[in-house]
mmCIF file of C-alpha atoms in Angstrom:
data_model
loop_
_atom_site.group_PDB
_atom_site.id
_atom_site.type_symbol
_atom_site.label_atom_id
_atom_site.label_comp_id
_atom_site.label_asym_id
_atom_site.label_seq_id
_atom_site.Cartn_x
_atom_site.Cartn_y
_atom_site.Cartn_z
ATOM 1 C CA UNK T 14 17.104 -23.868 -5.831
ATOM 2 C CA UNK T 15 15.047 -26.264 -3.806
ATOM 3 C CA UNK T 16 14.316 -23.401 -1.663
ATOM 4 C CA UNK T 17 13.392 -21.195 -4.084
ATOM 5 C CA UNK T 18 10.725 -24.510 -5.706
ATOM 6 C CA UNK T 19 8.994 -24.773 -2.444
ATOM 7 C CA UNK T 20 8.270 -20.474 -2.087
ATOM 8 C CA UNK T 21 7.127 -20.883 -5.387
ATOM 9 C CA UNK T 22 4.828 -23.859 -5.109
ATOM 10 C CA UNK T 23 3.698 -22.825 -1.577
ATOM 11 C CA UNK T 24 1.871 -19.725 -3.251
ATOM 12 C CA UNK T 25 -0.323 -21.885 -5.417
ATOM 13 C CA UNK T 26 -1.710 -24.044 -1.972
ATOM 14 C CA UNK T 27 -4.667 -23.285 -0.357
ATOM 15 C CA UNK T 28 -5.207 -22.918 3.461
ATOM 16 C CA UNK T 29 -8.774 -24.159 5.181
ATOM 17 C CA UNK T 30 -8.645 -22.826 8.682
ATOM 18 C CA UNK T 31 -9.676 -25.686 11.111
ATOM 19 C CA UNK T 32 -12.782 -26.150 12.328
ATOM 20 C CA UNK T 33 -12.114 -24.440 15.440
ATOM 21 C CA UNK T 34 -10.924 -21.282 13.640
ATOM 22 C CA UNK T 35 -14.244 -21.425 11.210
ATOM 23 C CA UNK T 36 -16.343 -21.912 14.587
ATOM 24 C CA UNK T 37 -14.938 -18.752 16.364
ATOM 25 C CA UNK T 38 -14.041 -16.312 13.573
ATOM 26 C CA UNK T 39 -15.437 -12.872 13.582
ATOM 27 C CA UNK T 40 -17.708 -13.795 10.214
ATOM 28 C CA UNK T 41 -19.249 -17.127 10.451
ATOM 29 C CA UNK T 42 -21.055 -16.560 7.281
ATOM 30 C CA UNK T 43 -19.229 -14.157 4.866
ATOM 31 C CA UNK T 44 -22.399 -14.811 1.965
ATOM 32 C CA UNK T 45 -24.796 -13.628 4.913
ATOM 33 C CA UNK T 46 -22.359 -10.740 5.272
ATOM 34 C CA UNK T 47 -22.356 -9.731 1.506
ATOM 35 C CA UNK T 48 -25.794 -10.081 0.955
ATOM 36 C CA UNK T 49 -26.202 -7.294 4.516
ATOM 37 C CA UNK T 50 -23.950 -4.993 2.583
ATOM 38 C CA UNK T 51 -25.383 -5.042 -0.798
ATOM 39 C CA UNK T 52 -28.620 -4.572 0.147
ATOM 40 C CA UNK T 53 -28.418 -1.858 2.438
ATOM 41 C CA UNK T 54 -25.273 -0.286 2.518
ATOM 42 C CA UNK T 55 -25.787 3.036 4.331
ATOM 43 C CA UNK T 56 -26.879 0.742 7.721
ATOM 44 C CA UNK T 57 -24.167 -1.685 7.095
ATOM 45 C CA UNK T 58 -21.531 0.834 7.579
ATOM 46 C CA UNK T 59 -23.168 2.406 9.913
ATOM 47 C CA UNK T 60 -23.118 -0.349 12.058
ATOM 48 C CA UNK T 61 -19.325 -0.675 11.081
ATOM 49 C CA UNK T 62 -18.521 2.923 11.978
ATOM 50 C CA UNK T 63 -20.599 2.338 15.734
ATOM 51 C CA UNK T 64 -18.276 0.044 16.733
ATOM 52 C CA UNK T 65 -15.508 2.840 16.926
ATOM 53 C CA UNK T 66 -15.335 6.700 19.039
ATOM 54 C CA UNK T 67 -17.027 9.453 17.804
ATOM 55 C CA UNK T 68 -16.864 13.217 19.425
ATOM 56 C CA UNK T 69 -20.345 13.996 17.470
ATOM 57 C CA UNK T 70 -22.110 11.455 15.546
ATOM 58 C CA UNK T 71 -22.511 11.541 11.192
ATOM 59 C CA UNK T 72 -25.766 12.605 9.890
ATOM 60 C CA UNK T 73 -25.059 10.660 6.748
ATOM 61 C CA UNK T 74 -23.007 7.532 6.085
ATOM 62 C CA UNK T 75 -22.054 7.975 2.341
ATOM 63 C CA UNK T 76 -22.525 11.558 0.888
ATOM 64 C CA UNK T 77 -23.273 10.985 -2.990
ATOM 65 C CA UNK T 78 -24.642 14.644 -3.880
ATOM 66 C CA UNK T 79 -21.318 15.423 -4.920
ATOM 67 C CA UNK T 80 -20.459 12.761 -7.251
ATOM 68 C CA UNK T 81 -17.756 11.608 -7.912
ATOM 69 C CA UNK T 82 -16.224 13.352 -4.640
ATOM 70 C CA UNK T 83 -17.908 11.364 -2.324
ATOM 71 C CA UNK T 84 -17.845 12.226 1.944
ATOM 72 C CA UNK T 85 -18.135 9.480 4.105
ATOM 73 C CA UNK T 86 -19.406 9.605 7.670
ATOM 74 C CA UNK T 87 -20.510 13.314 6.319
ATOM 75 C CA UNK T 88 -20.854 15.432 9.490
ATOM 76 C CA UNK T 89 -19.019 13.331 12.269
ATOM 77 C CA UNK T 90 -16.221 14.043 14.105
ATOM 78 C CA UNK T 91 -13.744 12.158 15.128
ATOM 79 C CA UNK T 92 -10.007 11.582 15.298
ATOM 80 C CA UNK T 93 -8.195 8.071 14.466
ATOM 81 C CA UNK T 94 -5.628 8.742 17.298
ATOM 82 C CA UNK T 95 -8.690 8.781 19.601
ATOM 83 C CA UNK T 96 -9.857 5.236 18.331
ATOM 84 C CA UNK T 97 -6.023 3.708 18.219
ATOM 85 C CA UNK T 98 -4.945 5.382 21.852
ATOM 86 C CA UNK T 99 -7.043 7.603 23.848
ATOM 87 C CA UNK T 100 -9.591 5.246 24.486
ATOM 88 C CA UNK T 101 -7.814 2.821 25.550
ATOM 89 C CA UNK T 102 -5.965 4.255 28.400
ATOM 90 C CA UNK T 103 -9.277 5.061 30.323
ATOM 91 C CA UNK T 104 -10.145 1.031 30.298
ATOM 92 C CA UNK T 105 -8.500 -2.430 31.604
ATOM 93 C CA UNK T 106 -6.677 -2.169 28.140
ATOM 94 C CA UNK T 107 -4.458 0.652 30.114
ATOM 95 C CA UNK T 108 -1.697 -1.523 30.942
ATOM 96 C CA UNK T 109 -1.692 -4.500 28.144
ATOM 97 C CA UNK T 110 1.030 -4.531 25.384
ATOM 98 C CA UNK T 111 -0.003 -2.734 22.273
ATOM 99 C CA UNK T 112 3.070 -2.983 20.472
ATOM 100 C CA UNK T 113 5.320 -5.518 20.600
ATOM 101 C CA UNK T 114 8.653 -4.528 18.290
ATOM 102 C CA UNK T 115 12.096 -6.317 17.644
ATOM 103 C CA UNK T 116 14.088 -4.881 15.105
ATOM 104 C CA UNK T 117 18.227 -5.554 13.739
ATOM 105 C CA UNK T 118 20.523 -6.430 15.447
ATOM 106 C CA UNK T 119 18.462 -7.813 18.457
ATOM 107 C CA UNK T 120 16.439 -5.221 19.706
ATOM 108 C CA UNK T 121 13.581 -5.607 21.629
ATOM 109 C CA UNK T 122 11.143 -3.372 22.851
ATOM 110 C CA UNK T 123 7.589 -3.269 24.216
ATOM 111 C CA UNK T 124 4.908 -0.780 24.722
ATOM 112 C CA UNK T 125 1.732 -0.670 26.681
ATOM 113 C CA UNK T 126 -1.377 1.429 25.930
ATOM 114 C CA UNK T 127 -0.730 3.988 28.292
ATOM 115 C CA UNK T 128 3.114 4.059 27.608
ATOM 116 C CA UNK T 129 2.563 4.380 24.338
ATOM 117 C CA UNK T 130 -0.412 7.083 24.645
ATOM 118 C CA UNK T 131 2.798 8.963 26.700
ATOM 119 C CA UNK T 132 4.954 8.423 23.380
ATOM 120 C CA UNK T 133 2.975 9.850 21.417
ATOM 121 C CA UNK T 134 1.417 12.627 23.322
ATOM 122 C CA UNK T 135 5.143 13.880 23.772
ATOM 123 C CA UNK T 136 6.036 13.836 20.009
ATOM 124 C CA UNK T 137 2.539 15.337 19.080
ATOM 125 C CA UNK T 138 3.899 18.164 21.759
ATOM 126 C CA UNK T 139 7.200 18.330 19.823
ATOM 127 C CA UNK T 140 5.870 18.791 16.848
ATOM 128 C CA UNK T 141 3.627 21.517 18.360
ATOM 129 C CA UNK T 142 6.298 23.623 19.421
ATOM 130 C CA UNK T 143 7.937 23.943 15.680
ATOM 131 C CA UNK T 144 4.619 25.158 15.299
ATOM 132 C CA UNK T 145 3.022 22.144 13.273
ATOM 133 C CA UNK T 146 -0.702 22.756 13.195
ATOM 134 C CA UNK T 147 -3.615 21.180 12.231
ATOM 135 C CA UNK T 148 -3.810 20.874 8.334
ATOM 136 C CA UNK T 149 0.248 21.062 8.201
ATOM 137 C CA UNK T 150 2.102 17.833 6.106
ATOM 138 C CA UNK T 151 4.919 16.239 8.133
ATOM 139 C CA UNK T 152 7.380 14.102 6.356
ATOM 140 C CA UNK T 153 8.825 10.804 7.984
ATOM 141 C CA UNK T 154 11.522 8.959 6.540
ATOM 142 C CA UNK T 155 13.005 6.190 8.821
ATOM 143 C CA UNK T 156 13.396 2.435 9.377
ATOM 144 C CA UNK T 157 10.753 0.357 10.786
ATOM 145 C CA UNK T 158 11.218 1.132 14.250
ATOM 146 C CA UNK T 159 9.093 2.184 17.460
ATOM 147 C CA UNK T 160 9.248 6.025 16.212
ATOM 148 C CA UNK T 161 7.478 5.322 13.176
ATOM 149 C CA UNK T 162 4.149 4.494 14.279
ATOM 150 C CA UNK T 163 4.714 7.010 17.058
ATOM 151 C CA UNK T 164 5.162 9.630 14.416
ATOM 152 C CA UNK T 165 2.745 8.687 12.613
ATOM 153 C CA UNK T 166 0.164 8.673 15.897
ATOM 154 C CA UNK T 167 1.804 12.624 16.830
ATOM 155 C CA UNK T 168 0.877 13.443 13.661
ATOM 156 C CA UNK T 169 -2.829 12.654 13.309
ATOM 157 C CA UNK T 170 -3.335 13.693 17.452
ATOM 158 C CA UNK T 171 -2.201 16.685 16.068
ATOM 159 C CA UNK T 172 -4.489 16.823 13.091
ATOM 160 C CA UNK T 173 -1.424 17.443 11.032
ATOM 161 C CA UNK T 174 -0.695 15.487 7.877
ATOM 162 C CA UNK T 175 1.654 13.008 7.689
ATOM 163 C CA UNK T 176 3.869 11.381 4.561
ATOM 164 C CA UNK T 177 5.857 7.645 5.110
ATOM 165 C CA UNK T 178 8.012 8.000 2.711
ATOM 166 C CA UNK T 179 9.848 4.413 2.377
ATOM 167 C CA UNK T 180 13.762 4.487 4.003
ATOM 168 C CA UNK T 181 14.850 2.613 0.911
ATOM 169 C CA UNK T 182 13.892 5.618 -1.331
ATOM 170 C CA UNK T 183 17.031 7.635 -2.818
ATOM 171 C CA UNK T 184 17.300 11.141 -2.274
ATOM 172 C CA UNK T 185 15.247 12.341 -5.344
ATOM 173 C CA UNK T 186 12.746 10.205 -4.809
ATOM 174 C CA UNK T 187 12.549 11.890 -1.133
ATOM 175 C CA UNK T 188 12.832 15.239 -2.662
ATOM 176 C CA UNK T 189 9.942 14.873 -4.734
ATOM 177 C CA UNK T 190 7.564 13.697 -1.854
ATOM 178 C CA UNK T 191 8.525 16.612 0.427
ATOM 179 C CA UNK T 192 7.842 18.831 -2.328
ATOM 180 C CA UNK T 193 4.621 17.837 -3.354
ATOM 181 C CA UNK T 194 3.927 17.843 0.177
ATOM 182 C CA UNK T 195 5.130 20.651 1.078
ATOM 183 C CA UNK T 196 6.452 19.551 4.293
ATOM 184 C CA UNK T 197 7.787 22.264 6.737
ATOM 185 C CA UNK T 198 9.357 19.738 8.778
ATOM 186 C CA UNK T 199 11.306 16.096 8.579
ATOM 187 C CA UNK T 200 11.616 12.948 10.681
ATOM 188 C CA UNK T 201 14.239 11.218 10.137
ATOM 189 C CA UNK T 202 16.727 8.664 11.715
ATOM 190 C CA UNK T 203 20.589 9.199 12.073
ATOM 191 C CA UNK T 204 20.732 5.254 10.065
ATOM 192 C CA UNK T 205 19.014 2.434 9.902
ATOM 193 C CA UNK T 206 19.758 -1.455 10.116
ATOM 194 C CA UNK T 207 19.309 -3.709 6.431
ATOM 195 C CA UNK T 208 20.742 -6.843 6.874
ATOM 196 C CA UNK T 209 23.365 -6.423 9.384
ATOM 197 C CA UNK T 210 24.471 -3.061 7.898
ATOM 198 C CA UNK T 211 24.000 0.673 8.358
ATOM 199 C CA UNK T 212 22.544 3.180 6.102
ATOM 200 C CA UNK T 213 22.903 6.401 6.128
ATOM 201 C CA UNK T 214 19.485 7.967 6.327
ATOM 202 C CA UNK T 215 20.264 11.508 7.356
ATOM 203 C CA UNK T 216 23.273 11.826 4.497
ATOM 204 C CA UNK T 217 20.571 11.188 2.075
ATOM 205 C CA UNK T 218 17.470 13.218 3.999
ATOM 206 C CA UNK T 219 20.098 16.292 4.047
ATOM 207 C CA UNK T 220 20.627 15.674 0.125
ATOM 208 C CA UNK T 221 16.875 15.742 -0.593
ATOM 209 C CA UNK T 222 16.513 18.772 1.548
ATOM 210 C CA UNK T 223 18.965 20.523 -0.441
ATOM 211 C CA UNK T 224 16.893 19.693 -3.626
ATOM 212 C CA UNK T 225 13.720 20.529 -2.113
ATOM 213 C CA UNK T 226 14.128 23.701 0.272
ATOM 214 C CA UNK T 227 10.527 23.894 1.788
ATOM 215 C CA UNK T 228 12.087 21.960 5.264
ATOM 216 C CA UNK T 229 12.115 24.262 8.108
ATOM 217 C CA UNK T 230 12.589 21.237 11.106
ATOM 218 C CA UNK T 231 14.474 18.069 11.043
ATOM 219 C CA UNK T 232 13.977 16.006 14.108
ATOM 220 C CA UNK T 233 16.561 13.083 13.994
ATOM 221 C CA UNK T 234 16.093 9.815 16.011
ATOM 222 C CA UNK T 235 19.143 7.907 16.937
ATOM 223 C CA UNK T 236 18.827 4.464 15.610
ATOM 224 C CA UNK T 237 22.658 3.246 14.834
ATOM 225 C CA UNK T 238 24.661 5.752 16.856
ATOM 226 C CA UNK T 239 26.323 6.715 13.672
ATOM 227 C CA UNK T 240 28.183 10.045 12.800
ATOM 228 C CA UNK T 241 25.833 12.748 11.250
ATOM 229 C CA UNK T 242 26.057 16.191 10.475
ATOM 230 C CA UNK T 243 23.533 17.949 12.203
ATOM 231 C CA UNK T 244 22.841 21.401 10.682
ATOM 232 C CA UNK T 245 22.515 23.918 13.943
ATOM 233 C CA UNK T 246 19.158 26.036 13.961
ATOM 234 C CA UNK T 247 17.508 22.933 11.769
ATOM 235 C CA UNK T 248 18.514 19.447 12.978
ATOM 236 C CA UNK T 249 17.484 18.118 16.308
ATOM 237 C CA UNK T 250 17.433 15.046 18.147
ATOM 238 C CA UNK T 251 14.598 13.806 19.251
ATOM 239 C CA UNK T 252 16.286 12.420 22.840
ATOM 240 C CA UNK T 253 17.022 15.682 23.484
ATOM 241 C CA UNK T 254 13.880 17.282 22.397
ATOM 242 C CA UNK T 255 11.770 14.689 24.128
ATOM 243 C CA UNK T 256 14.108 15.846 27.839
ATOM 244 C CA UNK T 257 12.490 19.485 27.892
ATOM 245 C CA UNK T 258 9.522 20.209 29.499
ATOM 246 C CA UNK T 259 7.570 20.876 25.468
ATOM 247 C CA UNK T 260 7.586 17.279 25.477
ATOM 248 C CA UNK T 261 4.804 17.147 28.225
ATOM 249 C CA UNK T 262 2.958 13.410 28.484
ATOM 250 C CA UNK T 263 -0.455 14.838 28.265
ATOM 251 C CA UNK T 264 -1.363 16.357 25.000
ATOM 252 C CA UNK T 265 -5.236 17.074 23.741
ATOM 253 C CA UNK T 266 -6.417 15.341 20.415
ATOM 254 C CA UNK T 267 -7.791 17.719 17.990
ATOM 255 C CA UNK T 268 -11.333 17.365 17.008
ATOM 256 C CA UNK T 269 -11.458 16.190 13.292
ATOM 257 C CA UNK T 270 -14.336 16.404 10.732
ATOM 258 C CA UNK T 271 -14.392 12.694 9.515
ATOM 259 C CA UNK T 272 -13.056 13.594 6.142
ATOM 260 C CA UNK T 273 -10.197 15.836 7.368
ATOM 261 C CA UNK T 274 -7.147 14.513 5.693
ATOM 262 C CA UNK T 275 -5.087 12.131 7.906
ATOM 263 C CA UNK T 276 -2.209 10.913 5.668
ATOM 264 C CA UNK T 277 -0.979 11.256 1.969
ATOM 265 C CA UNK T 278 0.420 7.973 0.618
ATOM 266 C CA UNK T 279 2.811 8.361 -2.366
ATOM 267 C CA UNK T 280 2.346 5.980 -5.575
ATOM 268 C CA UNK T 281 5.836 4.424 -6.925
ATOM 269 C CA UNK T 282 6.102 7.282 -9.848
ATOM 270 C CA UNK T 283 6.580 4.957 -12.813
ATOM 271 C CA UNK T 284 4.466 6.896 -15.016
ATOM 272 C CA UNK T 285 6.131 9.888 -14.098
ATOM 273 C CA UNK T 286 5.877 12.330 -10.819
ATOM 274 C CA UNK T 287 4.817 10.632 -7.434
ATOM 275 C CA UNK T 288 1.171 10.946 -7.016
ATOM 276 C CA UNK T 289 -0.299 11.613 -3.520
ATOM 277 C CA UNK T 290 -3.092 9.464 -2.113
ATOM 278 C CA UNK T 291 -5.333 10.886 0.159
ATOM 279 C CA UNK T 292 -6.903 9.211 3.328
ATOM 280 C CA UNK T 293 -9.309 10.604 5.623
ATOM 281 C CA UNK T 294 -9.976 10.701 9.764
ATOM 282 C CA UNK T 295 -12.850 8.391 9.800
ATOM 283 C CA UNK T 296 -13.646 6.614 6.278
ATOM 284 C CA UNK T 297 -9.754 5.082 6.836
ATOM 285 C CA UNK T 298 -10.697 4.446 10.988
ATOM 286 C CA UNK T 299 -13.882 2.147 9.815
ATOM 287 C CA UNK T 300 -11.710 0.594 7.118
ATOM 288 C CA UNK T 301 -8.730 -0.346 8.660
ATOM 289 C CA UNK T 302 -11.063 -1.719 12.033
ATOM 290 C CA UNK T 303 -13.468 -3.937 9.604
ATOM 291 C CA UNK T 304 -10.214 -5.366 7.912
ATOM 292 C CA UNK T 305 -7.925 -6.432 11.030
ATOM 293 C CA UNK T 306 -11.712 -7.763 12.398
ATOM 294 C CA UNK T 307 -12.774 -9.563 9.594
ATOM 295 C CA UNK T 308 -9.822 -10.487 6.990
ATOM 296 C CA UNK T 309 -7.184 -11.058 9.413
ATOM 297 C CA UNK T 310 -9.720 -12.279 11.965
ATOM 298 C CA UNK T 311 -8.268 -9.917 15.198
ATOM 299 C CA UNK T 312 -9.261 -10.799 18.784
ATOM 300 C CA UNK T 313 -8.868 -9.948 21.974
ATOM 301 C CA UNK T 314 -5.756 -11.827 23.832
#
């Protein structure tokens, strides 16, 4: 209980960064800040969106004629998985650690830039040769592990559109996602570790494909080393797919209009069916940038 008194009473404090912090955070002055963006809030994001990779430049920050279906970055083209990777491995970033991951029950395991640019390039090529195009919706349902984000990454290199659907979710609630999405083709993990224990992930992804039929692919990472039935002309492992020469280290990113769809995000469903939330190539880029910069106050190592 006295446990459970201090969580509880630690989410009423307050934290003031020090001094120091204050002195060399990426907004000294968040009311100088607001006051830039209310007044002028074409050029403020503008200046936002600079700070990231274009292919061709916008010709208008925030499209309104269409109201309330607005474009942002109307015109530009772009690709997030330039922005996260490709960049990257043509600088001194090449060979420092861009993810650092330790999972159950131990695991370690760290990637560099260009190791992980290799990752993903051969998953995006993977995915490529079960035909996944640009505009096509992927489905991943896994733990948190490397694979994930590496998915994820294939996925928008790709231009293809991808659905995390959370490894907790039952089957049904799987089902549903995959056929809203319309997924031709499944990630998945053989289990995954909660606690010290297993679950089985592809028992219940094979379930959910049963209920929803539209699956064409399964590619199965090996996470726990459990037995799985793997279903022959549909189920793959990824170690073995990632062996052949598809799953090449070099893979080109596909040129995306900034307000190509990059990932659908499912709601919970309590009032009903799932609903699918869009985001977009480079409205989500400029977002996701200006928060780690400025609200969790990112910098260089």
């Amino acid at each position: 209980m006295d446990r459970e008194a201090d969580i509880v009473a630690s989410e009423h404090e307050v934290y003031y960064p020090s001094p120091e912090i204050v002195a060399n955070a990426h907004v000294p002055d968040y009311d100088e800040v607001y006051a830039r963006a209310v007044a002028d809030p074409q050029a403020f994001w503008a200046e936002r969106a600079a700070e990231l990779s274009w292919y061709e430049p916008w010709t208008k920050v925030l499209d309104e004629s269409e109201a309330p279906f607005y474009k942002w970055f109307a015109g530009g083209k772009t690709n997030i998985a330039l922005n996260a990777l490709d960049r990257h491995v043509t600088t001194w970033r090449k060979n420092k650690l861009a993810l650092i991951w330790e999972g159950e029950p131990g695991d370690k395991v760290t990637f560099s830039y260009f190791r992980l640019w290799q990752e993903v390039n051969r998953f995006a090529n993977v995915l490529r040769s079960m035909g996944v195009n640009k505009g096509d919706r992927v489905t991943i349902y896994m733990g948190r592990i490397p694979e994930l984000p590496i998915a994820m990454l294939a996925c928008a290199k790709i231009g293809a559109v991808h659905s995390v659907v959370y490894g907790g979710f039952s089957e049904q609630a799987l089902a549903d996602r995959i056929e809203d999405a319309q997924s031709r083709v499944l990630i998945t993990a053989d289990g995954a570790w909660l606690r010290g224990k297993t679950v089985d992930l592809k028992t219940m992804a094979d379930e959910a494909i049963r209920r929803s039929p539209v699956v064409e692919h399964v590619i199965v990472v090996k996470r726990t080393g459990q037995e799985v039935t793997m279903e022959a002309g549909r189920d793959y492992w990824y170690h073995d797919l990632k062996a052949l020469p598809i799953a090449s280290p070099n893979c080109p990113t596909e040129v995306m209009d900034a307000e190509d769809p990059l990932f659908i995000l499912y709601t919970s469903g309590t009032t009903g069916k799932p609903k699918g939330l869009l985001h977009t190539h480079g409205g989500y880029q400029v977002y996701t940038s200006t928060t780690l910069q400025w609200v969790f106050d990112i910098k260089e190592e």
